[in-house]
């Protein structure tokens, strides 16, 4: 059996904290800033509600998972087997593209030190640049 492949959709510009924000954070930022049309807002709200219902929020299981002091730079990656979650990403990519927010799909078999895992995702602290697999 092959290695698990992890998938992440993220912006191409680093945040002030040094990581590449994920698509949900980027879309949430557009909504928070009032930049979505009424139709885009409805899509975003329905999409977030669907994801909230269909996968675990790691912060609800472990409130420290994204704590910068505990897990600096922690980010979430889908498992490639989570096809029911990955199938809905295209709508978010289209939403971000409509606002000229560049995104990329990144795949890895070893994205970092796993600090949270469930059947659909992992949260990792990315390897330092001098790690041989980074």
mmCIF file of N, CA and C in Angstrom:
data_model
loop_
_atom_site.group_PDB
_atom_site.id
_atom_site.type_symbol
_atom_site.label_atom_id
_atom_site.label_comp_id
_atom_site.label_asym_id
_atom_site.label_seq_id
_atom_site.Cartn_x
_atom_site.Cartn_y
_atom_site.Cartn_z
ATOM 1 N N UNK A 1 0.845 -1.184 0.000
ATOM 2 C CA UNK A 1 0.000 0.000 0.000
ATOM 3 C C UNK A 1 0.888 1.244 0.000
ATOM 4 N N UNK A 2 0.541 2.256 -0.798
ATOM 5 C CA UNK A 2 1.349 3.454 -0.942
ATOM 6 C C UNK A 2 1.215 4.391 0.235
ATOM 7 N N UNK A 3 2.052 5.418 0.223
ATOM 8 C CA UNK A 3 2.008 6.433 1.263
ATOM 9 C C UNK A 3 0.764 7.300 1.109
ATOM 10 N N UNK A 4 0.279 7.809 2.221
ATOM 11 C CA UNK A 4 -0.837 8.743 2.190
ATOM 12 C C UNK A 4 -0.382 10.027 1.517
ATOM 13 N N UNK A 5 -1.219 10.520 0.624
ATOM 14 C CA UNK A 5 -0.949 11.797 -0.019
ATOM 15 C C UNK A 5 -1.866 12.832 0.634
ATOM 16 N N UNK A 6 -1.273 13.946 1.020
ATOM 17 C CA UNK A 6 -2.003 15.037 1.624
ATOM 18 C C UNK A 6 -2.118 16.165 0.603
ATOM 19 N N UNK A 7 -3.256 16.863 0.644
ATOM 20 C CA UNK A 7 -3.552 17.913 -0.330
ATOM 21 C C UNK A 7 -3.914 19.187 0.416
ATOM 22 N N UNK A 8 -3.353 20.288 -0.050
ATOM 23 C CA UNK A 8 -3.665 21.589 0.543
ATOM 24 C C UNK A 8 -3.880 22.600 -0.574
ATOM 25 N N UNK A 9 -4.879 23.434 -0.409
ATOM 26 C CA UNK A 9 -5.139 24.545 -1.317
ATOM 27 C C UNK A 9 -4.831 25.806 -0.532
ATOM 28 N N UNK A 10 -3.921 26.604 -1.065
ATOM 29 C CA UNK A 10 -3.455 27.752 -0.294
ATOM 30 C C UNK A 10 -3.140 28.921 -1.199
ATOM 31 N N UNK A 11 -3.087 30.099 -0.592
ATOM 32 C CA UNK A 11 -2.687 31.295 -1.306
ATOM 33 C C UNK A 11 -1.215 31.210 -1.679
ATOM 34 N N UNK A 12 -0.802 32.084 -2.561
ATOM 35 C CA UNK A 12 0.584 32.078 -3.023
ATOM 36 C C UNK A 12 1.425 33.171 -2.365
ATOM 37 N N UNK A 13 0.805 33.938 -1.475
ATOM 38 C CA UNK A 13 1.499 34.999 -0.751
ATOM 39 C C UNK A 13 1.477 34.669 0.737
ATOM 40 N N UNK A 14 2.637 34.757 1.367
ATOM 41 C CA UNK A 14 2.721 34.461 2.803
ATOM 42 C C UNK A 14 1.955 35.498 3.629
ATOM 43 N N UNK A 15 1.375 35.034 4.712
ATOM 44 C CA UNK A 15 0.712 35.924 5.666
ATOM 45 C C UNK A 15 1.784 36.599 6.523
ATOM 46 N N UNK A 16 1.390 37.589 7.331
ATOM 47 C CA UNK A 16 2.368 38.210 8.230
ATOM 48 C C UNK A 16 3.036 37.207 9.181
ATOM 49 N N UNK A 17 2.371 36.107 9.475
ATOM 50 C CA UNK A 17 2.954 35.079 10.347
ATOM 51 C C UNK A 17 3.890 34.137 9.599
ATOM 52 N N UNK A 18 3.968 34.284 8.282
ATOM 53 C CA UNK A 18 4.929 33.498 7.522
ATOM 54 C C UNK A 18 4.396 32.265 6.834
ATOM 55 N N UNK A 19 3.117 31.944 7.005
ATOM 56 C CA UNK A 19 2.564 30.766 6.329
ATOM 57 C C UNK A 19 1.716 31.206 5.135
ATOM 58 N N UNK A 20 1.358 30.241 4.316
ATOM 59 C CA UNK A 20 0.471 30.498 3.184
ATOM 60 C C UNK A 20 -0.952 30.185 3.638
ATOM 61 N N UNK A 21 -1.831 31.177 3.694
ATOM 62 C CA UNK A 21 -3.196 30.929 4.179
ATOM 63 C C UNK A 21 -3.942 29.941 3.290
ATOM 64 N N UNK A 22 -4.762 29.118 3.922
ATOM 65 C CA UNK A 22 -5.586 28.164 3.195
ATOM 66 C C UNK A 22 -6.792 28.831 2.561
ATOM 67 N N UNK A 23 -7.460 28.080 1.679
ATOM 68 C CA UNK A 23 -8.575 28.666 0.935
ATOM 69 C C UNK A 23 -9.735 29.089 1.821
ATOM 70 N N UNK A 24 -9.975 28.373 2.900
ATOM 71 C CA UNK A 24 -11.085 28.770 3.767
ATOM 72 C C UNK A 24 -10.764 30.082 4.472
ATOM 73 N N UNK A 25 -9.552 30.221 4.953
ATOM 74 C CA UNK A 25 -9.148 31.475 5.581
ATOM 75 C C UNK A 25 -9.202 32.641 4.608
ATOM 76 N N UNK A 26 -8.768 32.401 3.376
ATOM 77 C CA UNK A 26 -8.810 33.451 2.357
ATOM 78 C C UNK A 26 -10.252 33.856 2.039
ATOM 79 N N UNK A 27 -11.125 32.875 1.863
ATOM 80 C CA UNK A 27 -12.542 33.169 1.573
ATOM 81 C C UNK A 27 -13.199 33.852 2.767
ATOM 82 N N UNK A 28 -12.878 33.391 3.971
ATOM 83 C CA UNK A 28 -13.434 34.024 5.170
ATOM 84 C C UNK A 28 -12.994 35.481 5.266
ATOM 85 N N UNK A 29 -11.768 35.756 4.863
ATOM 86 C CA UNK A 29 -11.275 37.137 4.866
ATOM 87 C C UNK A 29 -12.056 38.025 3.913
ATOM 88 N N UNK A 30 -12.360 37.497 2.718
ATOM 89 C CA UNK A 30 -13.172 38.268 1.765
ATOM 90 C C UNK A 30 -14.547 38.575 2.349
ATOM 91 N N UNK A 31 -15.145 37.578 2.990
ATOM 92 C CA UNK A 31 -16.470 37.781 3.593
ATOM 93 C C UNK A 31 -16.387 38.786 4.741
ATOM 94 N N UNK A 32 -15.394 38.623 5.597
ATOM 95 C CA UNK A 32 -15.219 39.519 6.745
ATOM 96 C C UNK A 32 -15.019 40.963 6.296
ATOM 97 N N UNK A 33 -14.320 41.135 5.174
ATOM 98 C CA UNK A 33 -14.053 42.479 4.659
ATOM 99 C C UNK A 33 -15.207 43.043 3.831
ATOM 100 N N UNK A 34 -16.301 42.287 3.689
ATOM 101 C CA UNK A 34 -17.463 42.764 2.948
ATOM 102 C C UNK A 34 -17.247 42.833 1.448
ATOM 103 N N UNK A 35 -16.355 42.016 0.913
ATOM 104 C CA UNK A 35 -16.018 42.085 -0.509
ATOM 105 C C UNK A 35 -16.835 41.135 -1.386
ATOM 106 N N UNK A 36 -17.689 40.313 -0.791
ATOM 107 C CA UNK A 36 -18.463 39.350 -1.572
ATOM 108 C C UNK A 36 -19.787 39.954 -2.042
ATOM 109 N N UNK A 37 -20.151 39.598 -3.276
ATOM 110 C CA UNK A 37 -21.491 39.969 -3.753
ATOM 111 C C UNK A 37 -22.501 39.165 -2.940
ATOM 112 N N UNK A 38 -23.757 39.510 -3.101
ATOM 113 C CA UNK A 38 -24.812 38.778 -2.388
ATOM 114 C C UNK A 38 -24.797 37.299 -2.753
ATOM 115 N N UNK A 39 -24.648 36.992 -4.035
ATOM 116 C CA UNK A 39 -24.604 35.597 -4.487
ATOM 117 C C UNK A 39 -23.360 34.885 -3.951
ATOM 118 N N UNK A 40 -22.226 35.549 -3.989
ATOM 119 C CA UNK A 40 -20.992 34.957 -3.469
ATOM 120 C C UNK A 40 -21.102 34.718 -1.965
ATOM 121 N N UNK A 41 -21.714 35.649 -1.279
ATOM 122 C CA UNK A 41 -21.890 35.494 0.158
ATOM 123 C C UNK A 41 -22.755 34.276 0.470
ATOM 124 N N UNK A 42 -23.841 34.103 -0.296
ATOM 125 C CA UNK A 42 -24.707 32.936 -0.089
ATOM 126 C C UNK A 42 -23.928 31.644 -0.319
ATOM 127 N N UNK A 43 -23.122 31.599 -1.399
ATOM 128 C CA UNK A 43 -22.303 30.415 -1.662
ATOM 129 C C UNK A 43 -21.346 30.164 -0.498
ATOM 130 N N UNK A 44 -20.634 31.218 -0.086
ATOM 131 C CA UNK A 44 -19.653 31.094 0.982
ATOM 132 C C UNK A 44 -20.308 30.599 2.271
ATOM 133 N N UNK A 45 -21.423 31.199 2.642
ATOM 134 C CA UNK A 45 -22.107 30.820 3.883
ATOM 135 C C UNK A 45 -22.580 29.365 3.815
ATOM 136 N N UNK A 46 -23.204 28.980 2.685
ATOM 137 C CA UNK A 46 -23.689 27.603 2.527
ATOM 138 C C UNK A 46 -22.517 26.621 2.514
ATOM 139 N N UNK A 47 -21.430 26.996 1.845
ATOM 140 C CA UNK A 47 -20.257 26.123 1.792
ATOM 141 C C UNK A 47 -19.641 25.923 3.162
ATOM 142 N N UNK A 48 -19.470 27.005 3.899
ATOM 143 C CA UNK A 48 -18.910 26.877 5.240
ATOM 144 C C UNK A 48 -19.819 26.058 6.146
ATOM 145 N N UNK A 49 -21.130 26.261 6.033
ATOM 146 C CA UNK A 49 -22.079 25.479 6.835
ATOM 147 C C UNK A 49 -21.966 23.995 6.484
ATOM 148 N N UNK A 50 -21.828 23.678 5.182
ATOM 149 C CA UNK A 50 -21.696 22.276 4.766
ATOM 150 C C UNK A 50 -20.419 21.670 5.348
ATOM 151 N N UNK A 51 -19.304 22.366 5.217
ATOM 152 C CA UNK A 51 -18.053 21.839 5.767
ATOM 153 C C UNK A 51 -18.138 21.703 7.287
ATOM 154 N N UNK A 52 -18.755 22.670 7.963
ATOM 155 C CA UNK A 52 -18.904 22.576 9.417
ATOM 156 C C UNK A 52 -19.674 21.315 9.817
ATOM 157 N N UNK A 53 -20.613 20.902 8.978
ATOM 158 C CA UNK A 53 -21.416 19.721 9.260
ATOM 159 C C UNK A 53 -20.706 18.418 8.889
ATOM 160 N N UNK A 54 -19.858 18.456 7.863
ATOM 161 C CA UNK A 54 -19.311 17.221 7.301
ATOM 162 C C UNK A 54 -17.861 16.904 7.644
ATOM 163 N N UNK A 55 -17.205 17.770 8.373
ATOM 164 C CA UNK A 55 -15.885 17.370 8.864
ATOM 165 C C UNK A 55 -15.576 18.045 10.181
ATOM 166 N N UNK A 56 -14.653 17.439 10.911
ATOM 167 C CA UNK A 56 -14.312 17.877 12.249
ATOM 168 C C UNK A 56 -13.466 19.138 12.212
ATOM 169 N N UNK A 57 -13.798 20.077 13.080
ATOM 170 C CA UNK A 57 -12.964 21.250 13.278
ATOM 171 C C UNK A 57 -11.903 20.861 14.305
ATOM 172 N N UNK A 58 -10.636 20.784 13.897
ATOM 173 C CA UNK A 58 -9.596 20.349 14.835
ATOM 174 C C UNK A 58 -9.536 21.181 16.113
ATOM 175 N N UNK A 59 -9.861 22.467 16.027
ATOM 176 C CA UNK A 59 -9.833 23.335 17.213
ATOM 177 C C UNK A 59 -10.865 22.938 18.257
ATOM 178 N N UNK A 60 -11.942 22.271 17.820
ATOM 179 C CA UNK A 60 -12.947 21.821 18.776
ATOM 180 C C UNK A 60 -12.484 20.572 19.510
ATOM 181 N N UNK A 61 -11.599 19.798 18.907
ATOM 182 C CA UNK A 61 -11.042 18.601 19.536
ATOM 183 C C UNK A 61 -9.862 18.983 20.428
ATOM 184 N N UNK A 62 -9.008 19.866 19.918
ATOM 185 C CA UNK A 62 -7.821 20.304 20.644
ATOM 186 C C UNK A 62 -7.670 21.817 20.453
ATOM 187 N N UNK A 63 -8.127 22.611 21.427
ATOM 188 C CA UNK A 63 -8.077 24.069 21.282
ATOM 189 C C UNK A 63 -6.664 24.633 21.046
ATOM 190 N N UNK A 64 -5.624 23.872 21.358
ATOM 191 C CA UNK A 64 -4.267 24.378 21.185
ATOM 192 C C UNK A 64 -3.670 24.049 19.815
ATOM 193 N N UNK A 65 -4.413 23.351 18.969
ATOM 194 C CA UNK A 65 -3.836 22.868 17.715
ATOM 195 C C UNK A 65 -3.296 23.997 16.839
ATOM 196 N N UNK A 66 -3.956 25.142 16.820
ATOM 197 C CA UNK A 66 -3.478 26.280 16.028
ATOM 198 C C UNK A 66 -2.817 27.366 16.880
ATOM 199 N N UNK A 67 -2.554 27.075 18.148
ATOM 200 C CA UNK A 67 -1.894 28.032 19.030
ATOM 201 C C UNK A 67 -0.452 28.201 18.552
ATOM 202 N N UNK A 68 -0.115 29.431 18.161
ATOM 203 C CA UNK A 68 1.202 29.696 17.568
ATOM 204 C C UNK A 68 2.346 29.377 18.540
ATOM 205 N N UNK A 69 2.112 29.544 19.836
ATOM 206 C CA UNK A 69 3.158 29.253 20.812
ATOM 207 C C UNK A 69 3.387 27.742 20.956
ATOM 208 N N UNK A 70 2.326 26.961 20.769
ATOM 209 C CA UNK A 70 2.414 25.506 20.926
ATOM 210 C C UNK A 70 2.798 24.823 19.614
ATOM 211 N N UNK A 71 2.145 25.231 18.534
ATOM 212 C CA UNK A 71 2.350 24.630 17.211
ATOM 213 C C UNK A 71 2.583 25.724 16.177
ATOM 214 N N UNK A 72 3.762 26.325 16.179
ATOM 215 C CA UNK A 72 4.001 27.456 15.277
ATOM 216 C C UNK A 72 3.836 27.094 13.808
ATOM 217 N N UNK A 73 3.009 27.885 13.121
ATOM 218 C CA UNK A 73 2.803 27.684 11.691
ATOM 219 C C UNK A 73 1.883 26.538 11.328
ATOM 220 N N UNK A 74 1.146 25.986 12.292
ATOM 221 C CA UNK A 74 0.285 24.831 12.026
ATOM 222 C C UNK A 74 -0.739 25.138 10.935
ATOM 223 N N UNK A 75 -0.870 24.199 9.994
ATOM 224 C CA UNK A 75 -1.834 24.318 8.898
ATOM 225 C C UNK A 75 -2.481 22.967 8.641
ATOM 226 N N UNK A 76 -3.675 23.005 8.083
ATOM 227 C CA UNK A 76 -4.428 21.788 7.801
ATOM 228 C C UNK A 76 -4.223 21.333 6.361
ATOM 229 N N UNK A 77 -4.202 20.027 6.189
ATOM 230 C CA UNK A 77 -4.124 19.380 4.874
ATOM 231 C C UNK A 77 -5.224 18.331 4.806
ATOM 232 N N UNK A 78 -5.903 18.252 3.669
ATOM 233 C CA UNK A 78 -6.850 17.158 3.434
ATOM 234 C C UNK A 78 -6.068 15.882 3.155
ATOM 235 N N UNK A 79 -6.628 14.763 3.527
ATOM 236 C CA UNK A 79 -6.122 13.489 3.026
ATOM 237 C C UNK A 79 -6.721 13.315 1.632
ATOM 238 N N UNK A 80 -5.963 12.775 0.706
ATOM 239 C CA UNK A 80 -6.462 12.624 -0.673
ATOM 240 C C UNK A 80 -7.657 11.687 -0.734
ATOM 241 N N UNK A 81 -7.864 10.891 0.287
ATOM 242 C CA UNK A 81 -9.002 9.984 0.337
ATOM 243 C C UNK A 81 -10.305 10.686 0.735
ATOM 244 N N UNK A 82 -10.230 11.939 1.146
ATOM 245 C CA UNK A 82 -11.410 12.691 1.572
ATOM 246 C C UNK A 82 -12.092 13.316 0.354
ATOM 247 N N UNK A 83 -12.450 12.476 -0.605
ATOM 248 C CA UNK A 83 -12.981 12.974 -1.879
ATOM 249 C C UNK A 83 -14.279 13.764 -1.699
ATOM 250 N N UNK A 84 -15.083 13.414 -0.703
ATOM 251 C CA UNK A 84 -16.331 14.155 -0.469
ATOM 252 C C UNK A 84 -16.042 15.600 -0.039
ATOM 253 N N UNK A 85 -14.922 15.838 0.591
ATOM 254 C CA UNK A 85 -14.536 17.194 0.980
ATOM 255 C C UNK A 85 -13.821 17.914 -0.163
ATOM 256 N N UNK A 86 -12.961 17.215 -0.846
ATOM 257 C CA UNK A 86 -12.219 17.803 -1.962
ATOM 258 C C UNK A 86 -13.135 18.190 -3.121
ATOM 259 N N UNK A 87 -14.237 17.472 -3.294
ATOM 260 C CA UNK A 87 -15.149 17.725 -4.416
ATOM 261 C C UNK A 87 -15.762 19.120 -4.365
ATOM 262 N N UNK A 88 -15.811 19.732 -3.193
ATOM 263 C CA UNK A 88 -16.449 21.049 -3.054
ATOM 264 C C UNK A 88 -15.462 22.218 -3.065
ATOM 265 N N UNK A 89 -14.190 21.916 -3.205
ATOM 266 C CA UNK A 89 -13.174 22.965 -3.170
ATOM 267 C C UNK A 89 -13.252 23.877 -4.394
ATOM 268 N N UNK A 90 -13.639 23.345 -5.539
ATOM 269 C CA UNK A 90 -13.666 24.141 -6.776
ATOM 270 C C UNK A 90 -14.478 25.427 -6.639
ATOM 271 N N UNK A 91 -15.575 25.372 -5.916
ATOM 272 C CA UNK A 91 -16.390 26.574 -5.718
ATOM 273 C C UNK A 91 -15.628 27.664 -4.973
ATOM 274 N N UNK A 92 -14.837 27.263 -3.980
ATOM 275 C CA UNK A 92 -14.011 28.229 -3.253
ATOM 276 C C UNK A 92 -12.919 28.786 -4.162
ATOM 277 N N UNK A 93 -12.323 27.930 -4.980
ATOM 278 C CA UNK A 93 -11.289 28.398 -5.905
ATOM 279 C C UNK A 93 -11.867 29.414 -6.890
ATOM 280 N N UNK A 94 -13.083 29.161 -7.372
ATOM 281 C CA UNK A 94 -13.737 30.103 -8.289
ATOM 282 C C UNK A 94 -14.033 31.427 -7.579
ATOM 283 N N UNK A 95 -14.495 31.346 -6.353
ATOM 284 C CA UNK A 95 -14.774 32.550 -5.568
ATOM 285 C C UNK A 95 -13.502 33.385 -5.406
ATOM 286 N N UNK A 96 -12.412 32.731 -5.047
ATOM 287 C CA UNK A 96 -11.147 33.452 -4.863
ATOM 288 C C UNK A 96 -10.638 34.018 -6.180
ATOM 289 N N UNK A 97 -10.766 33.256 -7.266
ATOM 290 C CA UNK A 97 -10.321 33.732 -8.580
ATOM 291 C C UNK A 97 -11.105 34.978 -8.997
ATOM 292 N N UNK A 98 -12.392 35.017 -8.666
ATOM 293 C CA UNK A 98 -13.220 36.179 -9.009
ATOM 294 C C UNK A 98 -12.720 37.451 -8.324
ATOM 295 N N UNK A 99 -11.961 37.282 -7.254
ATOM 296 C CA UNK A 99 -11.401 38.423 -6.523
ATOM 297 C C UNK A 99 -9.883 38.518 -6.713
ATOM 298 N N UNK A 100 -9.379 37.836 -7.737
ATOM 299 C CA UNK A 100 -7.950 37.869 -8.083
ATOM 300 C C UNK A 100 -7.056 37.438 -6.923
ATOM 301 N N UNK A 101 -7.534 36.464 -6.152
ATOM 302 C CA UNK A 101 -6.731 35.894 -5.077
ATOM 303 C C UNK A 101 -6.108 34.610 -5.625
ATOM 304 N N UNK A 102 -4.796 34.630 -5.825
ATOM 305 C CA UNK A 102 -4.103 33.478 -6.389
ATOM 306 C C UNK A 102 -4.014 32.344 -5.382
ATOM 307 N N UNK A 103 -4.279 31.135 -5.872
ATOM 308 C CA UNK A 103 -4.216 29.935 -5.047
ATOM 309 C C UNK A 103 -3.484 28.843 -5.810
ATOM 310 N N UNK A 104 -2.984 27.882 -5.049
ATOM 311 C CA UNK A 104 -2.336 26.736 -5.653
ATOM 312 C C UNK A 104 -2.714 25.477 -4.895
ATOM 313 N N UNK A 105 -2.634 24.362 -5.607
ATOM 314 C CA UNK A 105 -2.832 23.051 -5.002
ATOM 315 C C UNK A 105 -1.447 22.497 -4.726
ATOM 316 N N UNK A 106 -1.228 22.045 -3.500
ATOM 317 C CA UNK A 106 0.040 21.475 -3.096
ATOM 318 C C UNK A 106 -0.226 20.060 -2.599
ATOM 319 N N UNK A 107 0.622 19.119 -2.986
ATOM 320 C CA UNK A 107 0.510 17.742 -2.521
ATOM 321 C C UNK A 107 1.819 17.327 -1.867
ATOM 322 N N UNK A 108 1.721 16.481 -0.855
ATOM 323 C CA UNK A 108 2.907 15.995 -0.170
ATOM 324 C C UNK A 108 2.589 14.677 0.524
ATOM 325 N N UNK A 109 3.585 13.840 0.639
ATOM 326 C CA UNK A 109 3.448 12.635 1.462
ATOM 327 C C UNK A 109 3.987 12.886 2.870
ATOM 328 N N UNK A 110 4.631 14.038 3.075
ATOM 329 C CA UNK A 110 5.242 14.362 4.365
ATOM 330 C C UNK A 110 5.244 15.880 4.574
ATOM 331 N N UNK A 111 4.066 16.475 4.835
ATOM 332 C CA UNK A 111 3.987 17.935 4.902
ATOM 333 C C UNK A 111 4.533 18.553 6.182
ATOM 334 N N UNK A 112 4.762 17.735 7.216
ATOM 335 C CA UNK A 112 5.265 18.290 8.472
ATOM 336 C C UNK A 112 4.984 17.359 9.627
ATOM 337 N N UNK A 113 5.260 17.868 10.820
ATOM 338 C CA UNK A 113 5.014 17.094 12.044
ATOM 339 C C UNK A 113 3.516 17.131 12.345
ATOM 340 N N UNK A 114 2.894 15.983 12.353
ATOM 341 C CA UNK A 114 1.443 15.899 12.561
ATOM 342 C C UNK A 114 1.121 16.169 14.027
ATOM 343 N N UNK A 115 0.239 17.171 14.244
ATOM 344 C CA UNK A 115 -0.186 17.522 15.599
ATOM 345 C C UNK A 115 -1.669 17.198 15.818
ATOM 346 N N UNK A 116 -2.352 16.847 14.741
ATOM 347 C CA UNK A 116 -3.761 16.434 14.816
ATOM 348 C C UNK A 116 -4.041 15.583 13.583
ATOM 349 N N UNK A 117 -4.860 14.537 13.755
ATOM 350 C CA UNK A 117 -5.245 13.705 12.608
ATOM 351 C C UNK A 117 -6.611 13.100 12.855
ATOM 352 N N UNK A 118 -7.419 13.073 11.792
ATOM 353 C CA UNK A 118 -8.660 12.304 11.797
ATOM 354 C C UNK A 118 -8.772 11.627 10.438
ATOM 355 N N UNK A 119 -9.896 11.041 10.120
ATOM 356 C CA UNK A 119 -9.993 10.268 8.878
ATOM 357 C C UNK A 119 -9.909 11.119 7.620
ATOM 358 N N UNK A 120 -10.155 12.429 7.723
ATOM 359 C CA UNK A 120 -10.196 13.294 6.547
ATOM 360 C C UNK A 120 -9.022 14.258 6.403
ATOM 361 N N UNK A 121 -8.295 14.512 7.474
ATOM 362 C CA UNK A 121 -7.319 15.596 7.448
ATOM 363 C C UNK A 121 -6.224 15.396 8.483
ATOM 364 N N UNK A 122 -5.186 16.198 8.308
ATOM 365 C CA UNK A 122 -4.147 16.342 9.331
ATOM 366 C C UNK A 122 -3.888 17.830 9.516
ATOM 367 N N UNK A 123 -3.423 18.180 10.691
ATOM 368 C CA UNK A 123 -2.873 19.503 10.939
ATOM 369 C C UNK A 123 -1.403 19.259 11.249
ATOM 370 N N UNK A 124 -0.548 20.002 10.567
ATOM 371 C CA UNK A 124 0.885 19.798 10.724
ATOM 372 C C UNK A 124 1.594 21.109 11.036
ATOM 373 N N UNK A 125 2.704 20.977 11.710
ATOM 374 C CA UNK A 125 3.670 22.063 11.812
ATOM 375 C C UNK A 125 4.663 21.770 10.697
ATOM 376 N N UNK A 126 4.731 22.647 9.693
ATOM 377 C CA UNK A 126 5.597 22.360 8.536
ATOM 378 C C UNK A 126 7.049 22.142 8.958
ATOM 379 N N UNK A 127 7.708 21.274 8.194
ATOM 380 C CA UNK A 127 9.129 21.046 8.435
ATOM 381 C C UNK A 127 9.893 22.325 8.182
ATOM 382 N N UNK A 128 10.962 22.493 8.914
ATOM 383 C CA UNK A 128 11.862 23.621 8.641
ATOM 384 C C UNK A 128 12.468 23.425 7.264
ATOM 385 N N UNK A 129 12.909 24.485 6.674
ATOM 386 C CA UNK A 129 13.465 24.426 5.324
ATOM 387 C C UNK A 129 14.671 23.498 5.205
ATOM 388 N N UNK A 130 15.380 23.256 6.290
ATOM 389 C CA UNK A 130 16.561 22.396 6.201
ATOM 390 C C UNK A 130 16.222 20.912 6.362
ATOM 391 N N UNK A 131 14.919 20.582 6.536
ATOM 392 C CA UNK A 131 14.492 19.186 6.607
ATOM 393 C C UNK A 131 14.612 18.593 5.203
ATOM 394 N N UNK A 132 15.134 17.383 5.078
ATOM 395 C CA UNK A 132 15.357 16.825 3.740
ATOM 396 C C UNK A 132 14.101 16.623 2.908
ATOM 397 N N UNK A 133 12.923 16.532 3.533
ATOM 398 C CA UNK A 133 11.689 16.302 2.770
ATOM 399 C C UNK A 133 10.879 17.568 2.585
ATOM 400 N N UNK A 134 11.422 18.707 2.951
ATOM 401 C CA UNK A 134 10.630 19.934 2.824
ATOM 402 C C UNK A 134 10.865 20.626 1.510
#
